[in-house]
Coordinates of N, CA and C in Angstrom, one line a residue:
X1 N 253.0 107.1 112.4 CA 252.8 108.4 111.9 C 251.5 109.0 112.6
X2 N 251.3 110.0 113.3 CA 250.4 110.6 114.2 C 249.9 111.1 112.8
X3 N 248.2 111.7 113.0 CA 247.3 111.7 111.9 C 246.4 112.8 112.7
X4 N 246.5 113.9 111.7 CA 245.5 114.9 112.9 C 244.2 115.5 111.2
X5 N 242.9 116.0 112.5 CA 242.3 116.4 111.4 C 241.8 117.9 111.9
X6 N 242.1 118.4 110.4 CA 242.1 120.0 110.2 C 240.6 120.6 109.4
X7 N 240.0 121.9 109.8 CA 238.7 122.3 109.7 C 239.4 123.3 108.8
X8 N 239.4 123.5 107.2 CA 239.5 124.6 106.7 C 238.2 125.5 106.7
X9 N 239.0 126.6 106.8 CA 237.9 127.7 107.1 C 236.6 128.2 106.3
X10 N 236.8 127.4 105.2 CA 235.6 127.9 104.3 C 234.6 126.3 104.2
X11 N 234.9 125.7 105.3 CA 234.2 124.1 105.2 C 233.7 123.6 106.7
X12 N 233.1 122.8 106.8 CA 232.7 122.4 108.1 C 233.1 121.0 108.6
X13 N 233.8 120.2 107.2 CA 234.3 118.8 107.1 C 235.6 118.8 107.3
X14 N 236.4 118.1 108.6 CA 237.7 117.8 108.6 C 238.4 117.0 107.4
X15 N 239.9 117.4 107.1 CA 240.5 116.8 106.0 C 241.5 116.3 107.0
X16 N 241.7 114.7 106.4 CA 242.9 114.1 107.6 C 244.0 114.4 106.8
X17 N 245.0 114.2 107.7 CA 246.7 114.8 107.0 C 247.5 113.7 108.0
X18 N 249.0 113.1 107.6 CA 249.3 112.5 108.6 C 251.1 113.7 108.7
X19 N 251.5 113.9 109.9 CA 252.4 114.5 110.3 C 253.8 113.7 110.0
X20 N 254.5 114.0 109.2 CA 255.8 113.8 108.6 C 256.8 114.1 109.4
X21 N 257.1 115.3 109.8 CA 257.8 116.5 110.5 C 257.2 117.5 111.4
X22 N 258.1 118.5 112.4 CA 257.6 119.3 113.3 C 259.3 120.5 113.1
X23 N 259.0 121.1 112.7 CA 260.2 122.1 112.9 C 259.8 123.5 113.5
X24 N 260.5 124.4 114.0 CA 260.2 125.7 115.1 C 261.1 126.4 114.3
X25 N 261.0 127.9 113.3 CA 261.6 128.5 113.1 C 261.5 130.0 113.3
X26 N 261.9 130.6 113.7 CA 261.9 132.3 113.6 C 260.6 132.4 115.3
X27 N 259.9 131.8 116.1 CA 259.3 131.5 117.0 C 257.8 130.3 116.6
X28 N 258.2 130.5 115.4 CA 256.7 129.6 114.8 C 256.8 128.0 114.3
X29 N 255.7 127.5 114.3 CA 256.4 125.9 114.4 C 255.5 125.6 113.3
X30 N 256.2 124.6 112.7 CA 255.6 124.1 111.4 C 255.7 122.8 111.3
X31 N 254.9 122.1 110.3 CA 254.4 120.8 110.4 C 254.5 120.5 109.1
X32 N 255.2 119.4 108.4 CA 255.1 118.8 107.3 C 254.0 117.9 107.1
X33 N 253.2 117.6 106.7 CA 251.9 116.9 106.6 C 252.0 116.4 105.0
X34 N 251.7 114.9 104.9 CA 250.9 114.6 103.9 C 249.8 114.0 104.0
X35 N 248.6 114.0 102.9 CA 247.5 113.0 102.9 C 247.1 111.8 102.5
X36 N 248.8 111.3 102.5 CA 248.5 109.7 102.0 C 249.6 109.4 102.8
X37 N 248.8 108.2 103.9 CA 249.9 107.3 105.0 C 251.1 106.6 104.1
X38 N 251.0 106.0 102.8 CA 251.7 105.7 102.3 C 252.0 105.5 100.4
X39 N 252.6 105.7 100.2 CA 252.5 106.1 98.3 C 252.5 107.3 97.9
X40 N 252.2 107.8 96.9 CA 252.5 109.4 96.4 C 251.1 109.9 96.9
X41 N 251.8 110.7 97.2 CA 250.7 112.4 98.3 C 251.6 113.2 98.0
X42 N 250.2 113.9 98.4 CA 250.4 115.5 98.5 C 251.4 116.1 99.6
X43 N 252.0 116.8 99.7 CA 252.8 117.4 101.2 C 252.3 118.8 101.3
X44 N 252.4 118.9 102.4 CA 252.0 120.6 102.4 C 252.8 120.8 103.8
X45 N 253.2 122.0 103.8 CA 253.7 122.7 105.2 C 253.0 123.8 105.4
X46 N 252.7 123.6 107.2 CA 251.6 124.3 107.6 C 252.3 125.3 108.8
X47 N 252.0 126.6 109.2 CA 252.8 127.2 109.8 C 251.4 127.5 110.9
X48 N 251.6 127.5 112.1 CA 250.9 127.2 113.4 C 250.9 129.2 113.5
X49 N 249.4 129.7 113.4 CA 249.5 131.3 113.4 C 248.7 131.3 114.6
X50 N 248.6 130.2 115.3 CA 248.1 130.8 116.5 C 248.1 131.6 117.6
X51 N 247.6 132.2 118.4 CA 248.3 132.9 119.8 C 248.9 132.6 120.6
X52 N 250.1 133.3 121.0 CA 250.6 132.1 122.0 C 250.2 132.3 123.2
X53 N 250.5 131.2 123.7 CA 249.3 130.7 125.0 C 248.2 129.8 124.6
X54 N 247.9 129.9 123.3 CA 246.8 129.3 123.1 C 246.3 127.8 123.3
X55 N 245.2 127.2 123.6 CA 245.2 125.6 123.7 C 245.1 125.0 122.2
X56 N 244.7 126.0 121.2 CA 244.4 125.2 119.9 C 244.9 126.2 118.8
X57 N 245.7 125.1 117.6 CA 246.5 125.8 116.9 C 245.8 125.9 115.7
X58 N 245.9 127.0 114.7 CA 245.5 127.9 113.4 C 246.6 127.5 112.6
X59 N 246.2 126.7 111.4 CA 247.4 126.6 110.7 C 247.0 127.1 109.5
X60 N 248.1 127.5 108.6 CA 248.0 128.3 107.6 C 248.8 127.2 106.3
X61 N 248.7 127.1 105.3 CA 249.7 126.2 104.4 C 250.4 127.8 103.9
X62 N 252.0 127.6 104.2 CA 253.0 128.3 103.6 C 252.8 128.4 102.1
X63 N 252.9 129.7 102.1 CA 252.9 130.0 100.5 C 254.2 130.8 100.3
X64 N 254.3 131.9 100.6 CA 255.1 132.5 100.5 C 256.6 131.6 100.0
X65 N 257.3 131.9 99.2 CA 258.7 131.2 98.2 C 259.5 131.5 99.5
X66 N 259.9 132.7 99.7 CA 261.2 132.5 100.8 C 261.0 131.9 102.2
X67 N 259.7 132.1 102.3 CA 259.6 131.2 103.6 C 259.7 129.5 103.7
X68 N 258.7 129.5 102.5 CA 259.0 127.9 101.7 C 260.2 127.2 101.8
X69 N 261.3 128.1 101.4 CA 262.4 127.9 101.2 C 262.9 127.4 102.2
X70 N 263.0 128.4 103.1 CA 263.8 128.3 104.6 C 263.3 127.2 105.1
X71 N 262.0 127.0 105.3 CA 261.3 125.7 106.1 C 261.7 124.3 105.4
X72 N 262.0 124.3 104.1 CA 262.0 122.9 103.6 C 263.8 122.9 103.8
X73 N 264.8 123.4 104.2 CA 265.9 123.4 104.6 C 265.9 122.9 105.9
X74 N 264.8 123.2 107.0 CA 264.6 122.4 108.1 C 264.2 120.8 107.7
X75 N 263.3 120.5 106.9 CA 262.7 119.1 106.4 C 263.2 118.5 105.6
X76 N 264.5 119.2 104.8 CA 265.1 118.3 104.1 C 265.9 117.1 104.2
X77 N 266.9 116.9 105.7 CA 267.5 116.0 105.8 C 266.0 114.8 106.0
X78 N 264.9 114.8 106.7 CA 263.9 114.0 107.3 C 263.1 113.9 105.6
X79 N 263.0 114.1 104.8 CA 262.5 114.1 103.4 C 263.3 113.3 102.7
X80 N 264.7 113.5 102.9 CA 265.3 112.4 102.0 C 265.9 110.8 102.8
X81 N 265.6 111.1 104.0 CA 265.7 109.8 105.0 C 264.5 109.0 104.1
X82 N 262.8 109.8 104.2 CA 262.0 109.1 104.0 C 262.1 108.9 102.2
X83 N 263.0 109.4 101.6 CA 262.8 109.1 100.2 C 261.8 110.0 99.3
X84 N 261.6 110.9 100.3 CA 260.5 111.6 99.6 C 260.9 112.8 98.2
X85 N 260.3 113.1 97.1 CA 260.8 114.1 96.2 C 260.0 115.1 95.8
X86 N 260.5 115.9 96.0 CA 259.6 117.6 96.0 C 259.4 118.0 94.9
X87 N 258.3 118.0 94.2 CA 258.1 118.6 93.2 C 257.4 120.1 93.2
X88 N 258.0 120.9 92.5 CA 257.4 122.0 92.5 C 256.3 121.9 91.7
X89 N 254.8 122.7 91.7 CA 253.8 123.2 91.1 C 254.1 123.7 89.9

């Protein structure tokens, strides 16, 4: 599992996340991330807002419900390969 580390914007400390999934929808590419290599974590999906062209990507954690939606219809079949179960908040 490739393991990248992310600078949220209001911190100066990287949070590690390890990369689950990669999906491309509507032009934008998203990343299923948890923060535990193995056992119950957190998942989050992160949508890449950066410029294109760019060398370094801005990721945002999807909030929005219908977008939510759509993206976890891309990660569903790879979610239940890995056994994983989505609980809503």
């Amino acid at each position: 599992m490739e393991k990248i580390k992310l600078i949220p914007t209001d911190s100066t400390e990287a949070e590690e996340f390890y990369v689950l999934d990669e999906a491309k929808l509507g032009g934008k590419m998203y990343l299923l991330v948890t923060d535990s290599e193995e056992g119950d974590g957190m998942a989050l999906i992160l949508r890449d807002d950066a410029e294109a062209g760019s060398s370094e990507s801005l990721y945002e954690v999807v909030e929005d419900e219908n977008e939510l939606n759509a993206v976890l219809l891309l990660f569903s079949d790879k979610l239940e390969e890995m056994g994983i179960l989505i609980e809503e908040e």
